[in-house]
Each structure stands twice: as structure tokens, then as C-alpha cells.
Coordinates of C-alpha atoms (C1' of nucleotides) in Angstrom, one line a residue:
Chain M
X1 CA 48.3 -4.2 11.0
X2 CA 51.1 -3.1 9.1
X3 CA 51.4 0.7 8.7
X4 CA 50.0 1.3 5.6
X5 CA 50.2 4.5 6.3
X6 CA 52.4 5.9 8.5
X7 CA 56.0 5.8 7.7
X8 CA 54.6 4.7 3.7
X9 CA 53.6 7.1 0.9
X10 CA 50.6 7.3 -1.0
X11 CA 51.2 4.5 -3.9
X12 CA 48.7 5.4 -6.3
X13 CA 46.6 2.5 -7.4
X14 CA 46.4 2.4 -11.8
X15 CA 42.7 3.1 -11.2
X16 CA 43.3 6.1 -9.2
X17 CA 45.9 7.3 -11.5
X18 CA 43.6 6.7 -14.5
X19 CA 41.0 9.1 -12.6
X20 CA 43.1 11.5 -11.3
X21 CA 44.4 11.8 -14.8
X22 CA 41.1 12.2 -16.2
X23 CA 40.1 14.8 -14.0
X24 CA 43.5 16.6 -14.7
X25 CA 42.6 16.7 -18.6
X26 CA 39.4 17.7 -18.1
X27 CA 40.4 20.7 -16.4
X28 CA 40.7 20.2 -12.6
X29 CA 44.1 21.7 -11.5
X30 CA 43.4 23.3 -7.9
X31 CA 40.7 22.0 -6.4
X32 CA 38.9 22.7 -3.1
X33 CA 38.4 21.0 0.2
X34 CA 35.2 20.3 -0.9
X35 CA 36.7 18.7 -4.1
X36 CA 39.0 17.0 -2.9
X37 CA 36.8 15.4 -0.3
X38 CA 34.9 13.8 -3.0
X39 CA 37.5 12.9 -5.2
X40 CA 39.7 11.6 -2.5
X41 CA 36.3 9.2 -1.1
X42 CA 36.0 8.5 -4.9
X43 CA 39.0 7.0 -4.5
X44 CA 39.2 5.9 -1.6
X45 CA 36.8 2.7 -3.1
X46 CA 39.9 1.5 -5.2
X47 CA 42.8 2.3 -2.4
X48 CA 44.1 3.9 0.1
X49 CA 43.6 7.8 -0.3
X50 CA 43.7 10.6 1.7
X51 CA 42.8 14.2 0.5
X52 CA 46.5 15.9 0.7
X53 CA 47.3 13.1 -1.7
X54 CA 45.1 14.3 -4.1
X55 CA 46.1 17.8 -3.2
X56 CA 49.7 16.8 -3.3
X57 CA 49.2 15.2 -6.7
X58 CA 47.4 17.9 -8.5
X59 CA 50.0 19.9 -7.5
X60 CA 52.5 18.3 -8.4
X61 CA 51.1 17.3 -11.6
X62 CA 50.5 20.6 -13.1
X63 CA 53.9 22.1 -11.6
X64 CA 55.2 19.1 -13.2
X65 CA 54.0 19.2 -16.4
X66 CA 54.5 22.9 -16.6
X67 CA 58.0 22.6 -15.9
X68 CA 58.6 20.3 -18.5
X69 CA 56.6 22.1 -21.0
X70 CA 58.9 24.5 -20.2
X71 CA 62.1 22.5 -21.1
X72 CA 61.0 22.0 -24.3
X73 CA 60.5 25.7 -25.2
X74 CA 64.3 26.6 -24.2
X75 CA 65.8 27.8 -27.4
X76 CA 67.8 30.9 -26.0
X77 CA 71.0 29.6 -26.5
X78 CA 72.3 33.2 -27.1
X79 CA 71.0 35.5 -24.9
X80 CA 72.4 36.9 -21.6
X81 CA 71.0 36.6 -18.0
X82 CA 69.9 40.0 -17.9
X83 CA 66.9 41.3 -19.7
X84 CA 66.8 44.9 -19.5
X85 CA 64.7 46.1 -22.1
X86 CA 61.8 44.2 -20.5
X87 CA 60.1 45.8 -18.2
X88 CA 57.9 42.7 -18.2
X89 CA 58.5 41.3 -14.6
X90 CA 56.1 43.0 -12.0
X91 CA 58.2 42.0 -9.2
X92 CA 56.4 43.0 -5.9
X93 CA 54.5 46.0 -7.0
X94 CA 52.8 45.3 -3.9
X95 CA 55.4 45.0 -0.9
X96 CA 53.3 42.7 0.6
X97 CA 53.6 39.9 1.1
X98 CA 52.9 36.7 3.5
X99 CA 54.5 33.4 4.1
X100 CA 56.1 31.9 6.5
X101 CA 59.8 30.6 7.5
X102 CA 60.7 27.8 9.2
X103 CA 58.2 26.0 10.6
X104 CA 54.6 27.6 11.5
X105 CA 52.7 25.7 9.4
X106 CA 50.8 28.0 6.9
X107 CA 49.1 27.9 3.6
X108 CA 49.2 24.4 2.0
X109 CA 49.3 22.5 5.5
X110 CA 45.9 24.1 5.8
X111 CA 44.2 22.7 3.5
X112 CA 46.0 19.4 3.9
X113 CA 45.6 19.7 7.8
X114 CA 41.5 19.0 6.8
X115 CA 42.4 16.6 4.5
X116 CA 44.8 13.9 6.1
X117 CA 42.5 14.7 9.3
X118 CA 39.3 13.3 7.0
X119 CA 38.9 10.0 4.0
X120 CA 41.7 7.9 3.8
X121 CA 39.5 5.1 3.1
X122 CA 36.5 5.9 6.1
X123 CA 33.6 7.5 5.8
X124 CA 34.3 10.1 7.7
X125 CA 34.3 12.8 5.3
X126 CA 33.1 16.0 7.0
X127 CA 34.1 18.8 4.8
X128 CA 32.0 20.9 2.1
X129 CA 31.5 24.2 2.2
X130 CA 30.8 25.9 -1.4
X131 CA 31.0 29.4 -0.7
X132 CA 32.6 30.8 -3.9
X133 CA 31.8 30.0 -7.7
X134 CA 34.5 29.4 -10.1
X135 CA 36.8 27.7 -11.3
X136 CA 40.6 26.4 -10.0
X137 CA 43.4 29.2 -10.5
X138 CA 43.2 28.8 -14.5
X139 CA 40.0 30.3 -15.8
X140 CA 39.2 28.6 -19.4
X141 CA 37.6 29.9 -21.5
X142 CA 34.8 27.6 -21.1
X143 CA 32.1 28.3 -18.3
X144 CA 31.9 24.6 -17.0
X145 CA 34.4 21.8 -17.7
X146 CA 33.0 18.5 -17.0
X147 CA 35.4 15.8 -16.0
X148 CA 34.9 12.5 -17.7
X149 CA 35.2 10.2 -14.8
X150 CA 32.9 7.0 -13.9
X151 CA 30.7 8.0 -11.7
X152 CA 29.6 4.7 -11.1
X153 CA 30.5 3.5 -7.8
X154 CA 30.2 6.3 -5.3
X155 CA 28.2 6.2 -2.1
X156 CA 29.2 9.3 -1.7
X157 CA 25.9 11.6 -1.4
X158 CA 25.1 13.5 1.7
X159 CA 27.5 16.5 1.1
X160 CA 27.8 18.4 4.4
X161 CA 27.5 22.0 4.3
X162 CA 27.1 23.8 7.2
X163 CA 29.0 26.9 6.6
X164 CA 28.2 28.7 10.3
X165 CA 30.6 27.8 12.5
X166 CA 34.3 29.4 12.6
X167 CA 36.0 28.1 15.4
X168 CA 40.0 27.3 16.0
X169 CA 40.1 23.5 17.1
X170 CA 43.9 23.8 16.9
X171 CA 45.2 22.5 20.1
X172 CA 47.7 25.6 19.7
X173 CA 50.8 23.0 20.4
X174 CA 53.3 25.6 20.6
X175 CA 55.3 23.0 17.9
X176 CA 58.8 24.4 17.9
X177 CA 60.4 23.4 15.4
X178 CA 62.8 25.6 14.5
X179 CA 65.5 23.2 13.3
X180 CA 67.4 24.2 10.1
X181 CA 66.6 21.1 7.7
X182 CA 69.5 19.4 7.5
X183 CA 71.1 20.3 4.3
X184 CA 73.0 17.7 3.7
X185 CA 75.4 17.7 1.5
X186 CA 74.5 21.1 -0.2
Chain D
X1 CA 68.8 14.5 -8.7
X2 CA 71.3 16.9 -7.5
X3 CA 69.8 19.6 -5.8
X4 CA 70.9 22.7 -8.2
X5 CA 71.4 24.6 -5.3
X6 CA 72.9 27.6 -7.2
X7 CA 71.1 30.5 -7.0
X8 CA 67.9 29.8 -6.5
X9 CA 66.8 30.1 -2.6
X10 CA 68.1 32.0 -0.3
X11 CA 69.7 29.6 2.7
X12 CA 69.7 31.9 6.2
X13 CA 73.0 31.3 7.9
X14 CA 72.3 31.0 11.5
X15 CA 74.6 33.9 11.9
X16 CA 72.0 36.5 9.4
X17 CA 69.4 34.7 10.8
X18 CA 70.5 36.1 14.6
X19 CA 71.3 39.4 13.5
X20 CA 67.7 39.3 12.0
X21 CA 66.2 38.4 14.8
X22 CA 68.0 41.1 17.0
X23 CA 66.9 43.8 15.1
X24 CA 63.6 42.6 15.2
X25 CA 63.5 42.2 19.0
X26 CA 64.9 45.8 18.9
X27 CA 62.2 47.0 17.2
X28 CA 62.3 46.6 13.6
X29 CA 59.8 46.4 11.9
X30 CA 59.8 47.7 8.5
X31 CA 62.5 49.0 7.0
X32 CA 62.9 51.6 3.7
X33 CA 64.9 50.4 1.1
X34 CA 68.2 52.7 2.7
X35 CA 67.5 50.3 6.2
X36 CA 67.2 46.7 4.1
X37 CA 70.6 48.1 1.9
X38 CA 72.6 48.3 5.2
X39 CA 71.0 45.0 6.7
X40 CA 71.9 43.4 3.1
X41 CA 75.3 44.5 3.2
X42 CA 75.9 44.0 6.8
X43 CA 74.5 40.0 6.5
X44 CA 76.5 39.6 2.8
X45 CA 79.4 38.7 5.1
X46 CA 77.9 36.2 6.2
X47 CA 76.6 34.9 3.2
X48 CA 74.4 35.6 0.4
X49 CA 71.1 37.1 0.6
X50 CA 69.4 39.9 -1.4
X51 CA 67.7 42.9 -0.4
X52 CA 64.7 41.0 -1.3
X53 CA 65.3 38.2 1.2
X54 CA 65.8 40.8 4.1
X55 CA 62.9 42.4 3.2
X56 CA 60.6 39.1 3.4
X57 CA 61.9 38.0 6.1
X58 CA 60.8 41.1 7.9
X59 CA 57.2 40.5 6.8
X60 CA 57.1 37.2 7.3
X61 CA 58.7 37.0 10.7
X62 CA 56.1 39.9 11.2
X63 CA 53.2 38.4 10.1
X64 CA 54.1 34.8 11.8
X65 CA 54.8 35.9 15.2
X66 CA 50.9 37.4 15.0
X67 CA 49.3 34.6 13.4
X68 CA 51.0 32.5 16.1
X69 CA 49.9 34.7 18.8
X70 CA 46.4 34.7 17.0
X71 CA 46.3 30.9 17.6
X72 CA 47.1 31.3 21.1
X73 CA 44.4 33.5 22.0
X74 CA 41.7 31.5 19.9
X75 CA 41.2 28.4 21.7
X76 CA 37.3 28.5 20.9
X77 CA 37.3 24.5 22.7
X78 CA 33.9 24.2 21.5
X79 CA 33.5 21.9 19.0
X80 CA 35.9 20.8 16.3
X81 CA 35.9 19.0 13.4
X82 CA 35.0 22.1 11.2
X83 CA 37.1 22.3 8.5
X84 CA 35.9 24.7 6.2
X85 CA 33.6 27.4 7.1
X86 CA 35.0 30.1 5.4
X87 CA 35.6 32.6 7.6
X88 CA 34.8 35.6 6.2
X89 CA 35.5 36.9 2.3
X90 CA 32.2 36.7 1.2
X91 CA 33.5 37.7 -2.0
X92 CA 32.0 35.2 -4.5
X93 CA 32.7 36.9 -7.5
X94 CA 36.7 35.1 -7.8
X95 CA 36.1 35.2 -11.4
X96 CA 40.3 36.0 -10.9
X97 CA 39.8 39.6 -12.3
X98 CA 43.3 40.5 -12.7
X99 CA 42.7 43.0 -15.2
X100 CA 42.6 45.8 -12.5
X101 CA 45.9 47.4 -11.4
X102 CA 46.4 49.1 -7.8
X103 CA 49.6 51.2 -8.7
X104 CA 48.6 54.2 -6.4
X105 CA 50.8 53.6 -3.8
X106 CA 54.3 54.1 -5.7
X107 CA 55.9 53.7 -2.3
X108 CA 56.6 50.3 -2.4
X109 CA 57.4 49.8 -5.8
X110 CA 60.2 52.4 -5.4
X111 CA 61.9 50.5 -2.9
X112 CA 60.9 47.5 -4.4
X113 CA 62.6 48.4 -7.9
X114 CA 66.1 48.9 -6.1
X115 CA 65.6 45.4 -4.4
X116 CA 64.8 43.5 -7.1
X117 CA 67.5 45.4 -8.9
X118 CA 70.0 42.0 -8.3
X119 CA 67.3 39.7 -8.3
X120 CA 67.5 37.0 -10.4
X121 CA 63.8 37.9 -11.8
X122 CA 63.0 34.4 -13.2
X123 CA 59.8 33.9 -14.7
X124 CA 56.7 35.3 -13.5
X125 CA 52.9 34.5 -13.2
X126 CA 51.5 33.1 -16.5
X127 CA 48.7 31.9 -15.5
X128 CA 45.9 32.1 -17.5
X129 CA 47.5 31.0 -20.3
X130 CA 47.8 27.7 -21.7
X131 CA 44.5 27.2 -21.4
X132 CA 43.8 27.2 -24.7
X133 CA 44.8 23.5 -25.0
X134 CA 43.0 21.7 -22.1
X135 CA 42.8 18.5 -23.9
X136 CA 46.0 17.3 -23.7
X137 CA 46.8 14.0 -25.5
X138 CA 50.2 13.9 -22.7
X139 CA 50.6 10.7 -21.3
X140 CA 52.3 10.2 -18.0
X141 CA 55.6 9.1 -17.9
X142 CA 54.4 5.8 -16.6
X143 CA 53.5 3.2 -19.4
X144 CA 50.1 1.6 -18.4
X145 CA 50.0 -1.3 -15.7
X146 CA 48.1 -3.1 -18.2
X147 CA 45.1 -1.9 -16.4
X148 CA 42.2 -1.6 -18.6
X149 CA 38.9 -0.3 -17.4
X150 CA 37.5 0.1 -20.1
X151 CA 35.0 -2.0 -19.4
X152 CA 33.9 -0.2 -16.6
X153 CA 30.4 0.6 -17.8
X154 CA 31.5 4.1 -18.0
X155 CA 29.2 5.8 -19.5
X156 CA 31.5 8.7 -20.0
X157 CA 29.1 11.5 -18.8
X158 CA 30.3 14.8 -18.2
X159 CA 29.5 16.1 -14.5
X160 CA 29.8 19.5 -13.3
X161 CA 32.4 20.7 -12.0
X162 CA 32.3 21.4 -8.5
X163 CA 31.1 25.0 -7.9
X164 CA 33.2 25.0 -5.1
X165 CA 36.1 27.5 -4.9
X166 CA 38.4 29.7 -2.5
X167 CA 37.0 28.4 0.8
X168 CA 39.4 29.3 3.8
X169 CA 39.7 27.1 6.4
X170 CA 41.2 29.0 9.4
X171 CA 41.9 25.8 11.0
X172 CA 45.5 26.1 10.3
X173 CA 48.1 23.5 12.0
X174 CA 47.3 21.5 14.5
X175 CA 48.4 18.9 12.1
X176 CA 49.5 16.1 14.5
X177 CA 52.3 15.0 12.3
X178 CA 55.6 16.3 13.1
X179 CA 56.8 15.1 9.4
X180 CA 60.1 16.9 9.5
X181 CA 62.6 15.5 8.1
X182 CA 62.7 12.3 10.0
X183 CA 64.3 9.3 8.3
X184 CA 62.1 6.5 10.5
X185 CA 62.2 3.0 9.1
X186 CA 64.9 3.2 7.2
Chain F
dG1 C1' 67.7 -16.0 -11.9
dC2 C1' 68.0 -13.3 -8.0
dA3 C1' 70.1 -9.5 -5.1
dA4 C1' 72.4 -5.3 -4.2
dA5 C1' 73.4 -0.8 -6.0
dT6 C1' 72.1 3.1 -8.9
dT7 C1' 69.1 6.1 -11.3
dA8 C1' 64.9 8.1 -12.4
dA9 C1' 60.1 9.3 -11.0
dT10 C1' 57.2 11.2 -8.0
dG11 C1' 55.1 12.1 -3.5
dA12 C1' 55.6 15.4 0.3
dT13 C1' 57.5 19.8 2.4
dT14 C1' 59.1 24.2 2.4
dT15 C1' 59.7 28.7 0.4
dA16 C1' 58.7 32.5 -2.6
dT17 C1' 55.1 35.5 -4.9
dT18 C1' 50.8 37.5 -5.7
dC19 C1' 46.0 38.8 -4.6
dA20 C1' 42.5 40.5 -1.8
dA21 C1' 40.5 42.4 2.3
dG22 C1' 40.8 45.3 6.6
Chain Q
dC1 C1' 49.8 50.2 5.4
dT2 C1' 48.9 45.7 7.5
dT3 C1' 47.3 41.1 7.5
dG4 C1' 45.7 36.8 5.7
dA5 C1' 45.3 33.3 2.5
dA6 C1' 46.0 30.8 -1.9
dT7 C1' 49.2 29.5 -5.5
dA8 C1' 53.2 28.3 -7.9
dA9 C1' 57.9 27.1 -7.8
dA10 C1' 61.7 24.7 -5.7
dT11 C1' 63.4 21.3 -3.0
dC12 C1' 63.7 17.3 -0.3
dA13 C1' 62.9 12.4 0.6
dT14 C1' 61.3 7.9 -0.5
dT15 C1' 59.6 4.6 -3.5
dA16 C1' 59.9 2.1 -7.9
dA17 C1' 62.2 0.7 -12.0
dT18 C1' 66.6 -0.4 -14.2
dT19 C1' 71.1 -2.0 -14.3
dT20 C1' 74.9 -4.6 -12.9
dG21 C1' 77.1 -8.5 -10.3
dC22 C1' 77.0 -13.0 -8.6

DNA sequence: GCAAATTAATGATTTATTCAAG
DNA sequence: CTTGAATAAATCATTAATTTGC
């Protein structure tokens, strides 16, 4: 059985690209558990997929694309490092602020944690819970952005959602990590 | 390619990082802009770091050490599996109304104004914009596989978009996979 | 023609920043 | 004022293309 998984990364299939891709143009750019349970059993049919790929590729798609969007709009050949006439930046107006530092695994591996835990090919999708209404983190203009996709093939159906139950099944392994990544070379 | 490791992340020398962690084992909590200006000085011996950085790491060493203690005292060994569920935040309405400013409290942003005084102050939030364009003609880097799916009896039908938004999942961690930085297979 | 080495692309992880609720 | 979560940016690491050498 060959680890298809395990030591591997995600190699998206052309036919999950082409999707994912679609679904990026159409507007998706953050979306939920909930999304990306059904988009990650969507494509599941055509590959091997698991949910914090899908996360992981939206992600990086739109951070991505932003960046280079960026590049091209660079023309400031002739100005300084130090804007001070613009009082622009907001920096923390609001001293608070969370995170986390070395390991404690916090804000994205949360949403992943559900996500490699669930798909990946099985049925075994257990997670749906629509609680809020709206959109990812950039509101269009537009009420409701439909994503072109073929929505042939998609057993997909029963949607779970059974938003009562709060409970920690963390098995609270004190992981310490706390082991500077190794630089390297720096 | 190259990892520009310039200025853009602050590195914690294990040396700051102990002095850190003394003074929060001492007691430290919170300190004013005077407090992180000595700290800041004191660990620029040892290597760079910002007021900013001291200041962080205060709140987030804070603010881990509880959420760590908070997963210890939550075992909850009823069932698991439940992803989702948000918690609480009943707030449906994330219609991301940014529009509204909070700017009573002055406190923070007066100490916060000397600290990011020598930040770099790169680019800030812009989201919400660029969504004029959401049809993007962009092609991906990749030229197509030669996989055409066209014929794929798309009927090209526009579903909704998931109404699914902001759901927390306090499952946090318990991700059973160390990851790290381990080379395996290799 | 194929294989090893190099480079570019991209997936995966960590950190920094901001928002919202208590 | 504190805490918690979500997001975006930055970075690291591995895969895949490409180039060069036999």
C-alpha cells in the first residue's frame, strides 16, 4: 500500500485544479469547514483530497496571486522607506492581539485539524455546521456568487448539521515541541 | 528561492527568548510602553527585535499558556468527532462591517504609536478591494495537461454559494501529526 | 536518449495582524 | 482590559519541470 499519503504531498489532479480554479474565479477565497467538506468530497471522486488541501490551496492561491499582482504595480523607484506624511497605517490601534509562538497549534491547524481528520477520499465526512451568513473575507459587491462547477457527479447529499454539541475531543497531548526550526542556513 | 531573511520576522535568539521568559515567570505581564523600551533595549544585545515583537510576545505567551491550560481542564471524553459546532458567537450578522471605529481607549494606541515608531509598517489590510474584478481571465502558471473536460456534460449552472461562514471549531490541536520539520524519506 | 543536478512552482507551516466578544 | 478566533503574509520544504552531462 504505498503511502500515498503520508510522507507525499497533495498532487493536484488537472481535474481538481480545473475546479478548484473555477471556484476561485467565481469568488470562493476563504471558505468554511462546511465548504470545504464538500468541495474537498467533490474532489475527492477524481483523486486523492483532503480538506486542508483545499484550505491550503485557497490560501495559497489568493496570497499568491495577490502577491504577484502586487509586483506588477511596483513603480516607486524613487521614493524612500519612510512614509511620514501618511498616516495611513493603523498599526495596532487595538493592542490586542492573539497568536501563538512556537508550537501550540492555533488558528489555521484548527480548521485543518477537522479537515485532514475527515475526506481524503472516504465517506466519512462529518462536518457542517452553517451558523453564520456571508460570504469569505472579501465581501463583493454582489449578494450571491455562484461558482460554475459541474455538479454532476457528487453523492454528496446528506449534509450533517447538528450544531449542539461543544465538546474538547483533544486528547490534550501535552505536544512539546518547542524546538527552534532549524534555520538553516539563514 | 532564497529566503530574504532581511527584515521581515523577527527570529527570538534563545538568549531574548530566556530573558523573556524570566520576566514572565516573575510576573510580567503587561508592560507600558516605558517597560517594553527597557526590555527592547536590554534584548537588542542580543539581537534584533522591536518594541513591537516584545510586546507580542507578552500577549501571546500570555494568551497561550491559558489556552493550553484551558485544553487541560476540558477533557469533555464524551464523544468526539464534532468538528464544528460553533461554540458560541451567535453573531450572524459577519456582513464584515468594518466601517465602525473603537478609538475610545487611546491607551493603547499611545504606546502603540511609539512601538511602531521603527516598525517597518509594510502594507496593511486592503481587503475589500479588488473585488471589483472577480472575473479574472488569469491563468495559472501551469500550461494545461492537455486535459479537456469540456465534454463533461457541464451544464454550467450557477449554485449558491454556501451560506456557510465563521464557524469556530474549538477543537483545536489534537492533530496527530507531529509535521515539524522532519525530512523522512528523503 | 536517459540521468543527475539545478531551478522554479507550489503545497504546507509558522508568524504577524486585526476583529469581535466577554 | 482580556481572551479567542480568523485571516493574511511570510517562510519553509518538497515536488515537478528544465537544463546540462554522459
Amino acid at each position: 500500500m504505498s503511502q500515498t499519503n503520508s510522507t507525499t504531498r497533495w498532487c493536484p489532479t488537472p481535474e481538481q485544479l480545473m475546479i478548484l480554479e473555477e471556484m476561485y474565479a467565481s469568488g470562493v477565497r476563504n471558505p468554511n469547514a462546511s465548504q470545504i467538506q464538500q468541495i474537498t468530497s467533490h474532489l475527492s471522486l477524481y483523486g486523492k483530497i483532503e480538506g486542508k488541501n483545499v484550505f491550503y490551496w485557497f490560501q495559497n492561491h489568493k496570497a499568491r496571486d495577490r502577491q504577484k499582482l502586487r509586483h506588477k504595480n511596483l513603480p516607486h523607484p524613487s521614493d524612500e522607506a519612510s512614509p511620514p506624511t501618511s498616516v495611513h497605517h493603523e498599526g495596532p490601534s487595538n493592542f490586542l492581539t492573539q497568536g501563538c509562538f512556537q508550537d501550540a497549534t492555533s488558528q489555521e491547524m484548527n480548521l485543518v485539524g477537522k479537515l485532514e481528520s475527515a475526506a481524503a477520499g472516504g465517506e466519512r465526512q462529518e462536518a457542517a455546521v452553517t451558523a453564520s451568513s456571508s460570504m469569505e473575507g472579501d465581501h463583493p459587491p454582489r449578494a450571491d456568487v455562484g461558482f460554475t462547477v459541474s455538479s454532476c457527479l457528487k453523492p454528496l447529499k446528506t449534509l450533517d448539521l447538528f450544531p449542539t454539541k461543544h465538546e474538547y475531543s483533544s486528547s490534550s497531548s501535552s505536544s512539546s515541541k518547542s524546538s527552534s526550526r532549524s534555520k538553516s542556513t539563514h
